Amino acid sequence: MSQSRRGKSIRLDTKPKPRHRKVPDGVAMESFLIHGPSISEKWDFRHHVIPPISSSVTYRLEDTERGGQGFREYASGEAHRTGPIYIYDRLDEPTRGMLEDELAGVEGGDNCVCFATGMAAISAALGITLKAGDELVAHKTLYGCTYSLITNWYPKLNISARLIDLRDAAALEKSITPKTRCVYFETPVNPTMELIDIAAVAEVVHRVNDKRKEGEKIYIIVDNTFATPFCQRPLALGAHIVVHSLTKNIGGFGTDMGGAVIAPHELEGQLLLYRKDFGGALAPKSAWPILVYGLPTLPLRLKKQQESAYEVARFLRGHPKVKRVAYPGLEDHPQFALAKQQMRDLHGEFAPGNMIYFETIEKGAEPKNSVKVVDWIAKNGYALTLAVSLGQLRSLIENPGAMTHAAVPAEKRAEGGIAPNGIRLSIGIEHPDDIIRDLERGLELAD
Ligand SMILES: *Cc1c(COP(=O)(O)O)cnc(C)c1O
């Protein structure tokens, strides 16, 4: 697996820790995503070829001593040495556990803890790294519910957020105070497709952390949902924690919700305790399709989606009714050089992903054309469906300003580059000509 050498992985504590090699030596990541860590201690593979969906709320214990041991070891890091003792679904569970091992392996992290949704994962990652009085620095444009979490709920807990342009490393440096504990961002940013330079952020934060005591260090948290680990692995570029909505391209089929936090070993216990007490555990029935259908087909799907996304982006770029197109795979993306450096697939090839953002040309201040185009497609399109969410087999189209990012106040949307005439596309696995035909016909109606 080829990874950027620009940023080195930062570890917050330097104590030796058990290191679990999840990806067997010499095995290609595509094969790992099908077979996982070979024989898992989480299930007896002598009978099953496909890992079973476990469906048991509670677990039989041989004696009180074993039950006691299970509780003592839970979230202590000990279970990795002795093998899991299952007690209760919300604590730990084998189908979800196998999914967690694969996700940790593909992101190159120590541990993964899965949650019921992406938002449950994001609130857990922030929940274990922030407490009352702390500050968070985040990019000014964020997934709508993440924005709402940190601007509506965290002020009530006395956690404040500085929302800045994280493309500017000097602005980041200025925003860090002694109270800062987290730097949080998505890259590519939803929906604008701007990129944040993970290694550049890591350089600043690493420098600050070098002068800080343990317990006061800053964690870099990257929402890697848009890129998926197929296109980008933030831990190798210096981030500490990766969060995902498994609902999107990792799940890939649009049938189940889920979320994941991939974090260093020293945070695993906190994540497990957070999940146990706040209760947002990923159901094994939802973990199973992600493990059995989602991850094994992720490289195939992304490769196909990405090829089509390039075709669609090129079509849009040349269209007279389109004001601008943002796709990291286009040579004229303002951060194309960074895209080429940071977005690399599991073999080191350029991997700009399947998401596109574009704006229609408008005659007046109101976003008439963007609504016209999307509404025509909603009623008459064949390959494109008007729907939120992303990363499915079907191509999806939506108006972020009016839909997914409506929770962001209008002036903040404008500041963050979410234009009222902006349209987001998630490219699926249809033939690109069919996607382009829908867009072509829709755009014909624009004034
Ligand atoms: C969808 C999404 C989320 C939230 O995930 P859910 O599974 O819907 O809770 C978070 N971040 C990004 C970038 C997303 O696209």
Short mmCIF file of C-alpha atoms and ligand atoms in Angstrom, two decimals:
data_model
loop_
_atom_site.label_atom_id
_atom_site.label_comp_id
_atom_site.label_asym_id
_atom_site.label_seq_id
_atom_site.Cartn_x
_atom_site.Cartn_y
_atom_site.Cartn_z
CA MET A 1 0.00 0.00 0.00
CA SER A 2 1.48 3.29 -1.05
CA GLN A 3 0.93 6.21 1.25
CA SER A 4 2.14 9.80 1.25
CA ARG A 5 5.42 10.33 2.96
CA ARG A 6 4.76 14.00 3.59
CA GLY A 7 3.13 13.74 6.99
CA LYS A 8 4.18 11.29 9.60
CA SER A 9 1.66 9.67 11.82
CA ILE A 10 1.49 11.42 15.18
CA ARG A 11 1.09 9.44 18.35
CA LEU A 12 -0.01 11.27 21.43
CA ASP A 13 1.57 8.92 23.92
CA THR A 14 4.79 7.14 23.36
CA LYS A 15 4.25 4.25 25.76
CA PRO A 16 4.54 0.85 24.09
CA LYS A 17 1.16 -0.57 23.28
CA PRO A 18 -0.12 -3.83 21.86
CA ARG A 19 -0.12 -3.52 18.11
CA HIS A 20 -2.57 -5.73 16.26
CA ARG A 21 -1.56 -6.46 12.72
CA LYS A 22 -4.95 -6.66 11.08
CA VAL A 23 -3.78 -6.83 7.50
CA PRO A 24 -1.71 -10.00 6.98
CA ASP A 25 1.74 -9.38 5.50
CA GLY A 26 1.83 -9.19 1.73
CA VAL A 27 -1.96 -9.20 1.30
CA ALA A 28 -3.42 -6.56 -1.06
CA MET A 29 -6.10 -4.34 0.45
CA GLU A 30 -8.74 -5.51 -2.08
CA SER A 31 -8.28 -9.06 -0.81
CA PHE A 32 -8.29 -7.92 2.81
CA LEU A 33 -11.64 -6.19 2.30
CA ILE A 34 -13.08 -9.54 1.19
CA HIS A 35 -11.37 -11.92 3.62
CA GLY A 36 -10.64 -9.68 6.62
CA PRO A 37 -7.97 -10.60 9.14
CA SER A 38 -7.94 -14.25 7.92
CA ILE A 39 -9.35 -16.38 10.71
CA SER A 40 -11.07 -14.09 13.20
CA GLU A 41 -11.14 -14.96 16.88
CA LYS A 42 -14.60 -13.39 16.78
CA TRP A 43 -16.15 -16.25 14.88
CA ASP A 44 -15.50 -19.92 14.16
CA PHE A 45 -14.85 -20.02 10.41
CA ARG A 46 -14.60 -23.80 10.17
CA HIS A 47 -18.20 -23.86 8.97
CA HIS A 48 -19.09 -20.49 7.49
CA VAL A 49 -17.64 -19.02 4.34
CA ILE A 50 -19.64 -15.82 4.80
CA PRO A 51 -19.51 -14.37 8.32
CA PRO A 52 -22.93 -14.93 9.93
CA ILE A 53 -25.22 -12.15 11.17
CA SER A 54 -25.18 -12.60 14.89
CA SER A 55 -28.48 -11.84 16.50
CA SER A 56 -28.18 -12.24 20.23
CA VAL A 57 -28.78 -9.47 22.75
CA THR A 58 -27.13 -11.36 25.56
CA TYR A 59 -24.40 -14.02 25.83
CA ARG A 60 -24.17 -17.23 27.82
CA LEU A 61 -21.36 -17.19 30.37
CA GLU A 62 -19.89 -20.42 31.74
CA ASP A 63 -19.51 -19.15 35.28
CA THR A 64 -19.51 -16.03 37.42
CA GLU A 65 -15.75 -15.77 37.18
CA ARG A 66 -15.90 -15.49 33.37
CA GLY A 67 -18.68 -12.90 33.61
CA GLY A 68 -16.61 -10.94 36.11
CA GLN A 69 -13.55 -11.14 33.88
CA GLY A 70 -15.61 -9.87 30.93
CA PHE A 71 -16.74 -6.82 32.88
CA ARG A 72 -13.24 -6.16 34.26
CA GLU A 73 -11.61 -6.38 30.86
CA TYR A 74 -14.26 -4.45 28.96
CA ALA A 75 -12.83 -1.21 27.54
CA SER A 76 -9.54 -1.84 29.34
CA GLY A 77 -7.54 -2.93 26.29
CA GLU A 78 -7.06 -6.33 27.94
CA ALA A 79 -9.58 -8.12 25.73
CA HIS A 80 -7.07 -7.91 22.88
CA ARG A 81 -4.70 -10.14 24.79
CA THR A 82 -7.17 -12.74 26.02
CA GLY A 83 -9.77 -12.79 23.22
CA PRO A 84 -13.22 -11.26 23.53
CA ILE A 85 -15.68 -12.22 26.24
CA TYR A 86 -19.10 -11.28 24.93
CA ILE A 87 -21.65 -10.16 27.51
CA TYR A 88 -24.28 -7.91 25.92
CA ASP A 89 -24.79 -6.53 22.39
CA ARG A 90 -24.35 -2.86 23.36
CA LEU A 91 -20.93 -3.65 24.88
CA ASP A 92 -19.37 -5.82 22.19
CA GLU A 93 -20.59 -8.25 19.58
CA PRO A 94 -18.88 -10.44 16.94
CA THR A 95 -20.38 -9.37 13.55
CA ARG A 96 -19.83 -5.70 14.36
CA GLY A 97 -16.41 -6.62 15.75
CA MET A 98 -15.32 -8.17 12.44
CA LEU A 99 -16.43 -5.03 10.60
CA GLU A 100 -14.44 -2.94 13.11
CA ASP A 101 -11.27 -4.96 12.49
CA GLU A 102 -11.55 -4.45 8.72
CA LEU A 103 -12.20 -0.74 9.02
CA ALA A 104 -9.22 -0.28 11.36
CA GLY A 105 -7.10 -2.29 8.91
CA VAL A 106 -8.04 -0.34 5.79
CA GLU A 107 -7.62 3.06 7.51
CA GLY A 108 -4.32 1.94 9.04
CA GLY A 109 -5.51 2.69 12.59
CA ASP A 110 -5.14 0.83 15.89
CA ASN A 111 -8.83 0.39 16.65
CA CYS A 112 -12.30 1.04 15.30
CA VAL A 113 -15.55 1.41 17.23
CA CYS A 114 -18.80 1.40 15.22
CA PHE A 115 -21.92 3.41 15.95
CA ALA A 116 -25.55 3.43 14.85
CA THR A 117 -25.05 6.36 12.44
CA GLY A 118 -22.36 8.71 11.21
CA MET A 119 -23.63 11.41 13.58
CA ALA A 120 -23.41 9.01 16.55
CA ALA A 121 -19.77 8.36 15.57
CA ILE A 122 -18.98 12.07 15.17
CA SER A 123 -20.59 12.97 18.50
CA ALA A 124 -18.62 10.16 20.17
CA ALA A 125 -15.27 11.26 18.69
CA LEU A 126 -15.91 14.84 19.83
CA GLY A 127 -17.52 13.65 23.09
CA ILE A 128 -14.43 11.78 24.29
CA THR A 129 -11.93 14.48 23.28
CA LEU A 130 -13.78 17.60 24.53
CA LYS A 131 -15.11 18.63 27.93
CA ALA A 132 -16.76 21.78 29.34
CA GLY A 133 -14.50 24.79 28.89
CA ASP A 134 -12.60 23.34 25.92
CA GLU A 135 -12.45 24.80 22.45
CA LEU A 136 -12.74 23.23 19.05
CA VAL A 137 -11.40 24.58 15.77
CA ALA A 138 -13.35 23.41 12.73
CA HIS A 139 -13.54 24.23 9.05
CA LYS A 140 -16.34 26.74 8.40
CA THR A 141 -18.18 24.44 5.98
CA LEU A 142 -19.38 21.16 7.45
CA TYR A 143 -22.02 18.50 6.99
CA GLY A 144 -25.27 20.20 8.11
CA CYS A 145 -25.87 18.06 11.23
CA THR A 146 -22.23 18.32 12.35
CA TYR A 147 -22.59 22.10 12.04
CA SER A 148 -25.79 21.96 14.09
CA LEU A 149 -24.16 19.71 16.74
CA ILE A 150 -21.30 22.11 17.37
CA THR A 151 -23.24 25.38 17.05
CA ASN A 152 -26.57 24.43 18.69
CA TRP A 153 -25.67 21.82 21.29
CA TYR A 154 -22.06 22.37 22.34
CA PRO A 155 -22.52 25.96 23.55
CA LYS A 156 -24.97 24.51 26.12
CA LEU A 157 -22.11 22.30 27.38
CA ASN A 158 -19.74 25.29 27.42
CA ILE A 159 -17.73 23.93 24.50
CA SER A 160 -17.09 26.62 21.94
CA ALA A 161 -16.15 26.28 18.30
CA ARG A 162 -14.06 28.55 16.13
CA LEU A 163 -15.14 28.06 12.55
CA ILE A 164 -12.34 29.13 10.24
CA ASP A 165 -10.99 28.48 6.77
CA LEU A 166 -8.71 25.51 7.41
CA ARG A 167 -7.19 25.83 3.95
CA ASP A 168 -5.21 28.64 5.57
CA ALA A 169 -2.56 27.18 7.91
CA ALA A 170 -1.75 30.63 9.34
CA ALA A 171 -5.42 31.11 10.31
CA LEU A 172 -5.32 27.74 12.06
CA GLU A 173 -2.22 28.69 14.01
CA LYS A 174 -3.90 31.94 15.14
CA SER A 175 -7.10 30.18 16.21
CA ILE A 176 -5.43 27.70 18.56
CA THR A 177 -5.60 28.74 22.22
CA PRO A 178 -4.48 26.90 25.38
CA LYS A 179 -8.07 25.59 25.58
CA THR A 180 -8.10 24.03 22.08
CA ARG A 181 -8.42 20.25 22.16
CA CYS A 182 -9.70 19.32 18.69
CA VAL A 183 -9.30 20.35 15.08
CA TYR A 184 -12.17 18.95 13.03
CA PHE A 185 -12.82 18.93 9.27
CA GLU A 186 -14.04 17.05 6.23
CA THR A 187 -11.95 16.74 3.09
CA PRO A 188 -13.29 16.95 0.44
CA VAL A 189 -15.67 19.36 2.16
CA ASN A 190 -19.38 18.55 1.87
CA PRO A 191 -20.74 19.90 -0.46
CA THR A 192 -18.26 22.40 -1.91
CA MET A 193 -15.51 19.88 -2.77
CA GLU A 194 -12.81 22.18 -1.37
CA LEU A 195 -9.88 20.25 0.05
CA ILE A 196 -8.09 20.65 3.36
CA ASP A 197 -4.40 19.76 3.36
CA ILE A 198 -4.27 17.11 6.10
CA ALA A 199 -0.47 17.09 6.34
CA ALA A 200 -0.36 20.91 6.56
CA VAL A 201 -2.90 20.90 9.41
CA ALA A 202 -0.91 18.12 11.09
CA GLU A 203 2.31 20.13 10.84
CA VAL A 204 0.77 23.05 12.76
CA VAL A 205 -0.95 20.89 15.36
CA HIS A 206 2.08 18.66 15.84
CA ARG A 207 4.25 21.70 16.54
CA VAL A 208 1.77 22.94 19.18
CA ASN A 209 1.44 19.45 20.71
CA ASP A 210 5.22 19.11 21.08
CA LYS A 211 5.10 21.91 23.65
CA ARG A 212 2.08 20.58 25.53
CA LYS A 213 1.70 18.18 28.44
CA GLU A 214 -0.10 14.86 28.07
CA GLY A 215 -3.84 15.42 28.51
CA GLU A 216 -3.66 18.88 26.91
CA LYS A 217 -2.81 17.79 23.40
CA ILE A 218 -4.93 18.56 20.37
CA TYR A 219 -6.54 15.78 18.37
CA ILE A 220 -7.04 16.12 14.62
CA ILE A 221 -10.31 14.49 13.60
CA VAL A 222 -11.05 13.98 9.90
CA ASP A 223 -14.47 13.05 8.54
CA ASN A 224 -13.38 10.78 5.66
CA THR A 225 -16.91 9.97 4.47
CA PHE A 226 -16.63 11.64 1.04
CA ALA A 227 -13.31 10.07 0.09
CA THR A 228 -13.64 6.69 1.87
CA PRO A 229 -10.41 4.83 2.76
CA PHE A 230 -10.26 3.77 -0.88
CA CYS A 231 -9.40 7.34 -1.96
CA GLN A 232 -7.64 8.73 1.11
CA ARG A 233 -6.20 7.57 4.44
CA PRO A 234 -5.91 10.56 6.79
CA LEU A 235 -4.04 8.75 9.60
CA ALA A 236 -1.05 8.22 7.32
CA LEU A 237 -1.01 11.99 6.70
CA GLY A 238 -0.88 12.89 10.38
CA ALA A 239 -4.50 12.93 11.59
CA HIS A 240 -5.24 11.15 14.89
CA ILE A 241 -8.86 10.11 14.45
CA VAL A 242 -10.99 9.28 11.39
CA VAL A 243 -14.78 9.29 11.48
CA HIS A 244 -17.13 7.85 8.88
CA SER A 245 -20.73 7.70 7.97
CA LEU A 246 -20.92 4.04 6.91
CA THR A 247 -24.36 4.93 5.54
CA LYS A 248 -22.65 6.37 2.45
CA ASN A 249 -20.07 4.82 0.13
CA ILE A 250 -18.65 2.26 2.58
CA GLY A 251 -22.08 0.68 3.05
CA GLY A 252 -22.57 1.49 -0.62
CA PHE A 253 -25.97 -0.04 -1.27
CA GLY A 254 -28.18 2.43 0.58
CA THR A 255 -29.81 -0.17 2.80
CA ASP A 256 -28.32 0.50 6.23
CA MET A 257 -27.07 3.31 8.43
CA GLY A 258 -23.86 3.20 10.41
CA GLY A 259 -20.89 5.17 11.66
CA ALA A 260 -17.31 4.46 12.67
CA VAL A 261 -14.49 6.03 14.66
CA ILE A 262 -10.96 4.83 13.94
CA ALA A 263 -8.67 5.98 16.72
CA PRO A 264 -5.35 5.27 18.43
CA HIS A 265 -5.22 2.52 21.01
CA GLU A 266 -5.25 4.90 23.99
CA LEU A 267 -8.73 6.15 23.02
CA GLU A 268 -10.41 2.80 22.44
CA GLY A 269 -11.53 2.37 26.05
CA GLN A 270 -13.13 5.82 26.12
CA LEU A 271 -14.93 5.17 22.85
CA LEU A 272 -16.31 1.85 24.07
CA LEU A 273 -17.47 3.39 27.35
CA TYR A 274 -19.05 6.29 25.49
CA ARG A 275 -20.92 3.89 23.22
CA LYS A 276 -21.98 1.74 26.17
CA ASP A 277 -23.36 4.70 28.15
CA PHE A 278 -24.79 6.91 25.37
CA GLY A 279 -26.09 3.80 23.66
CA GLY A 280 -25.61 4.46 19.94
CA ALA A 281 -24.20 1.02 19.08
CA LEU A 282 -24.33 -0.22 15.48
CA ALA A 283 -26.85 -3.08 15.27
CA PRO A 284 -25.24 -6.35 14.08
CA LYS A 285 -28.00 -6.67 11.48
CA SER A 286 -26.74 -3.39 9.99
CA ALA A 287 -23.06 -4.24 10.45
CA TRP A 288 -23.51 -7.42 8.43
CA PRO A 289 -24.39 -5.96 4.99
CA ILE A 290 -21.59 -3.41 5.38
CA LEU A 291 -19.15 -6.23 6.16
CA VAL A 292 -20.42 -8.71 3.57
CA TYR A 293 -21.51 -6.47 0.66
CA GLY A 294 -20.13 -2.99 1.33
CA LEU A 295 -16.43 -3.30 2.11
CA PRO A 296 -15.62 -6.17 -0.29
CA THR A 297 -17.04 -4.20 -3.25
CA LEU A 298 -15.78 -0.76 -2.21
CA PRO A 299 -12.74 -0.73 -4.56
CA LEU A 300 -14.80 -1.97 -7.55
CA ARG A 301 -17.59 0.51 -6.97
CA LEU A 302 -15.32 3.49 -6.35
CA LYS A 303 -13.20 2.81 -9.44
CA LYS A 304 -16.28 2.71 -11.65
CA GLN A 305 -17.94 5.72 -9.97
CA GLN A 306 -14.76 7.72 -10.23
CA GLU A 307 -14.34 7.07 -13.96
CA SER A 308 -17.91 8.18 -14.56
CA ALA A 309 -17.54 11.20 -12.25
CA TYR A 310 -14.65 12.41 -14.40
CA GLU A 311 -16.78 12.10 -17.56
CA VAL A 312 -19.71 13.90 -15.93
CA ALA A 313 -17.48 16.67 -14.52
CA ARG A 314 -15.92 17.23 -17.96
CA PHE A 315 -19.37 17.43 -19.54
CA LEU A 316 -20.51 19.99 -16.96
CA ARG A 317 -17.34 22.06 -17.30
CA GLY A 318 -17.96 22.54 -21.00
CA HIS A 319 -21.66 23.41 -20.62
CA PRO A 320 -22.75 27.00 -21.37
CA LYS A 321 -25.41 27.02 -18.61
CA VAL A 322 -22.94 25.94 -15.92
CA LYS A 323 -21.06 28.64 -13.99
CA ARG A 324 -18.48 26.41 -12.34
CA VAL A 325 -17.76 22.78 -11.49
CA ALA A 326 -15.81 21.54 -8.48
CA TYR A 327 -14.41 18.03 -8.87
CA PRO A 328 -10.95 17.21 -7.47
CA GLY A 329 -10.20 15.13 -10.57
CA LEU A 330 -10.47 18.13 -12.95
CA GLU A 331 -7.18 19.80 -13.84
CA ASP A 332 -8.74 23.23 -13.15
CA HIS A 333 -9.83 22.42 -9.58
CA PRO A 334 -8.12 25.23 -7.60
CA GLN A 335 -6.43 22.60 -5.41
CA PHE A 336 -5.67 20.03 -8.10
CA ALA A 337 -2.03 19.68 -6.97
CA LEU A 338 -3.15 18.92 -3.41
CA ALA A 339 -5.82 16.52 -4.71
CA LYS A 340 -3.17 14.59 -6.61
CA GLN A 341 -0.98 14.38 -3.54
CA GLN A 342 -3.60 13.59 -0.92
CA MET A 343 -6.23 11.52 -2.72
CA ARG A 344 -4.57 8.24 -3.60
CA ASP A 345 -6.15 4.83 -3.87
CA LEU A 346 -4.90 1.66 -2.21
CA HIS A 347 -2.24 1.26 -4.93
CA GLY A 348 -1.13 4.88 -4.93
CA GLU A 349 -3.13 5.91 -8.04
CA PHE A 350 -4.88 9.29 -8.13
CA ALA A 351 -8.37 8.79 -6.64
CA PRO A 352 -10.54 11.93 -6.71
CA GLY A 353 -13.74 10.12 -5.70
CA ASN A 354 -17.34 10.21 -6.92
CA MET A 355 -18.71 13.53 -5.64
CA ILE A 356 -19.24 16.62 -7.82
CA TYR A 357 -20.50 20.10 -6.99
CA PHE A 358 -21.56 22.60 -9.63
CA GLU A 359 -23.40 25.90 -9.97
CA THR A 360 -25.81 26.94 -12.69
CA ILE A 361 -25.64 30.37 -14.33
CA GLU A 362 -28.47 32.52 -12.93
CA LYS A 363 -29.96 35.67 -14.47
CA GLY A 364 -31.18 37.18 -11.18
CA ALA A 365 -30.47 36.77 -7.46
CA GLU A 366 -32.92 33.89 -7.05
CA PRO A 367 -31.64 30.38 -7.83
CA LYS A 368 -34.20 29.73 -10.58
CA ASN A 369 -32.16 27.62 -12.95
CA SER A 370 -30.69 25.27 -10.37
CA VAL A 371 -34.19 24.49 -9.06
CA LYS A 372 -35.55 24.09 -12.59
CA VAL A 373 -32.81 21.65 -13.57
CA VAL A 374 -33.07 19.56 -10.41
CA ASP A 375 -36.88 19.52 -10.50
CA TRP A 376 -36.95 18.48 -14.15
CA ILE A 377 -34.55 15.65 -13.34
CA ALA A 378 -36.61 14.67 -10.27
CA LYS A 379 -39.70 14.21 -12.45
CA ASN A 380 -38.23 13.01 -15.73
CA GLY A 381 -34.69 11.77 -15.13
CA TYR A 382 -33.85 8.11 -15.57
CA ALA A 383 -30.37 7.62 -14.07
CA LEU A 384 -30.46 10.54 -11.61
CA THR A 385 -32.68 10.58 -8.53
CA LEU A 386 -33.43 13.63 -6.39
CA ALA A 387 -32.49 12.42 -2.92
CA VAL A 388 -30.15 13.28 -0.09
CA SER A 389 -27.39 10.91 0.99
CA LEU A 390 -24.60 9.76 -1.33
CA GLY A 391 -22.30 6.93 -2.26
CA GLN A 392 -24.88 4.50 -3.61
CA LEU A 393 -25.19 2.38 -6.75
CA ARG A 394 -27.71 4.94 -8.03
CA SER A 395 -26.61 8.45 -8.93
CA LEU A 396 -28.20 11.06 -6.68
CA ILE A 397 -28.73 14.80 -7.16
CA GLU A 398 -29.72 17.47 -4.65
CA ASN A 399 -29.71 21.19 -3.83
CA PRO A 400 -27.50 21.50 -0.71
CA GLY A 401 -28.49 25.12 0.10
CA ALA A 402 -32.18 24.21 0.21
CA MET A 403 -31.83 20.66 1.56
CA THR A 404 -28.86 19.02 3.34
CA HIS A 405 -27.29 22.30 4.46
CA ALA A 406 -30.50 24.18 5.28
CA ALA A 407 -29.53 23.92 8.99
CA VAL A 408 -26.65 26.29 8.23
CA PRO A 409 -27.83 29.97 8.41
CA ALA A 410 -27.98 31.69 4.99
CA GLU A 411 -25.09 34.12 5.68
CA LYS A 412 -22.90 31.25 6.94
CA ARG A 413 -23.75 29.23 3.85
CA ALA A 414 -22.65 32.15 1.69
CA GLU A 415 -19.42 32.49 3.71
CA GLY A 416 -18.80 28.78 3.39
CA GLY A 417 -19.26 28.80 -0.39
CA ILE A 418 -22.57 26.92 -0.44
CA ALA A 419 -24.26 28.93 -3.19
CA PRO A 420 -28.08 28.99 -3.50
CA ASN A 421 -27.60 27.79 -7.10
CA GLY A 422 -25.28 24.94 -6.06
CA ILE A 423 -26.07 21.34 -7.02
CA ARG A 424 -24.45 18.24 -5.54
CA LEU A 425 -24.06 15.02 -7.48
CA SER A 426 -23.17 11.61 -6.11
CA ILE A 427 -22.18 9.45 -9.07
CA GLY A 428 -23.33 5.83 -9.01
CA ILE A 429 -22.41 2.86 -11.18
CA GLU A 430 -24.74 3.51 -14.14
CA HIS A 431 -23.24 4.09 -17.59
CA PRO A 432 -22.01 7.73 -17.56
CA ASP A 433 -23.87 8.50 -20.81
CA ASP A 434 -27.19 7.97 -19.05
CA ILE A 435 -26.23 10.33 -16.21
CA ILE A 436 -25.01 12.94 -18.71
CA ARG A 437 -28.22 12.63 -20.78
CA ASP A 438 -30.36 13.51 -17.72
CA LEU A 439 -28.16 16.52 -16.97
CA GLU A 440 -28.11 17.62 -20.61
CA ARG A 441 -31.90 17.58 -20.89
CA GLY A 442 -32.34 19.27 -17.51
CA LEU A 443 -29.85 22.01 -18.38
CA GLU A 444 -31.60 22.69 -21.71
CA LEU A 445 -34.43 24.24 -19.69
CA ALA A 446 -32.17 26.74 -17.92
CA ASP A 447 -32.68 30.34 -19.05
C1 LIG B 1 -23.99 11.69 5.88
C2 LIG B 1 -22.82 12.32 6.48
C3 LIG B 1 -22.65 12.34 7.87
C4 LIG B 1 -23.69 11.78 8.82
O1 LIG B 1 -23.88 10.42 8.67
P1 LIG B 1 -25.25 9.65 9.07
O2 LIG B 1 -24.92 8.23 8.87
O3 LIG B 1 -26.32 10.18 8.18
O4 LIG B 1 -25.52 10.00 10.51
C5 LIG B 1 -21.52 12.93 8.36
N1 LIG B 1 -20.58 13.47 7.55
C6 LIG B 1 -20.71 13.48 6.22
C7 LIG B 1 -19.63 14.08 5.38
C8 LIG B 1 -21.83 12.90 5.63
O5 LIG B 1 -21.96 12.93 4.30
#
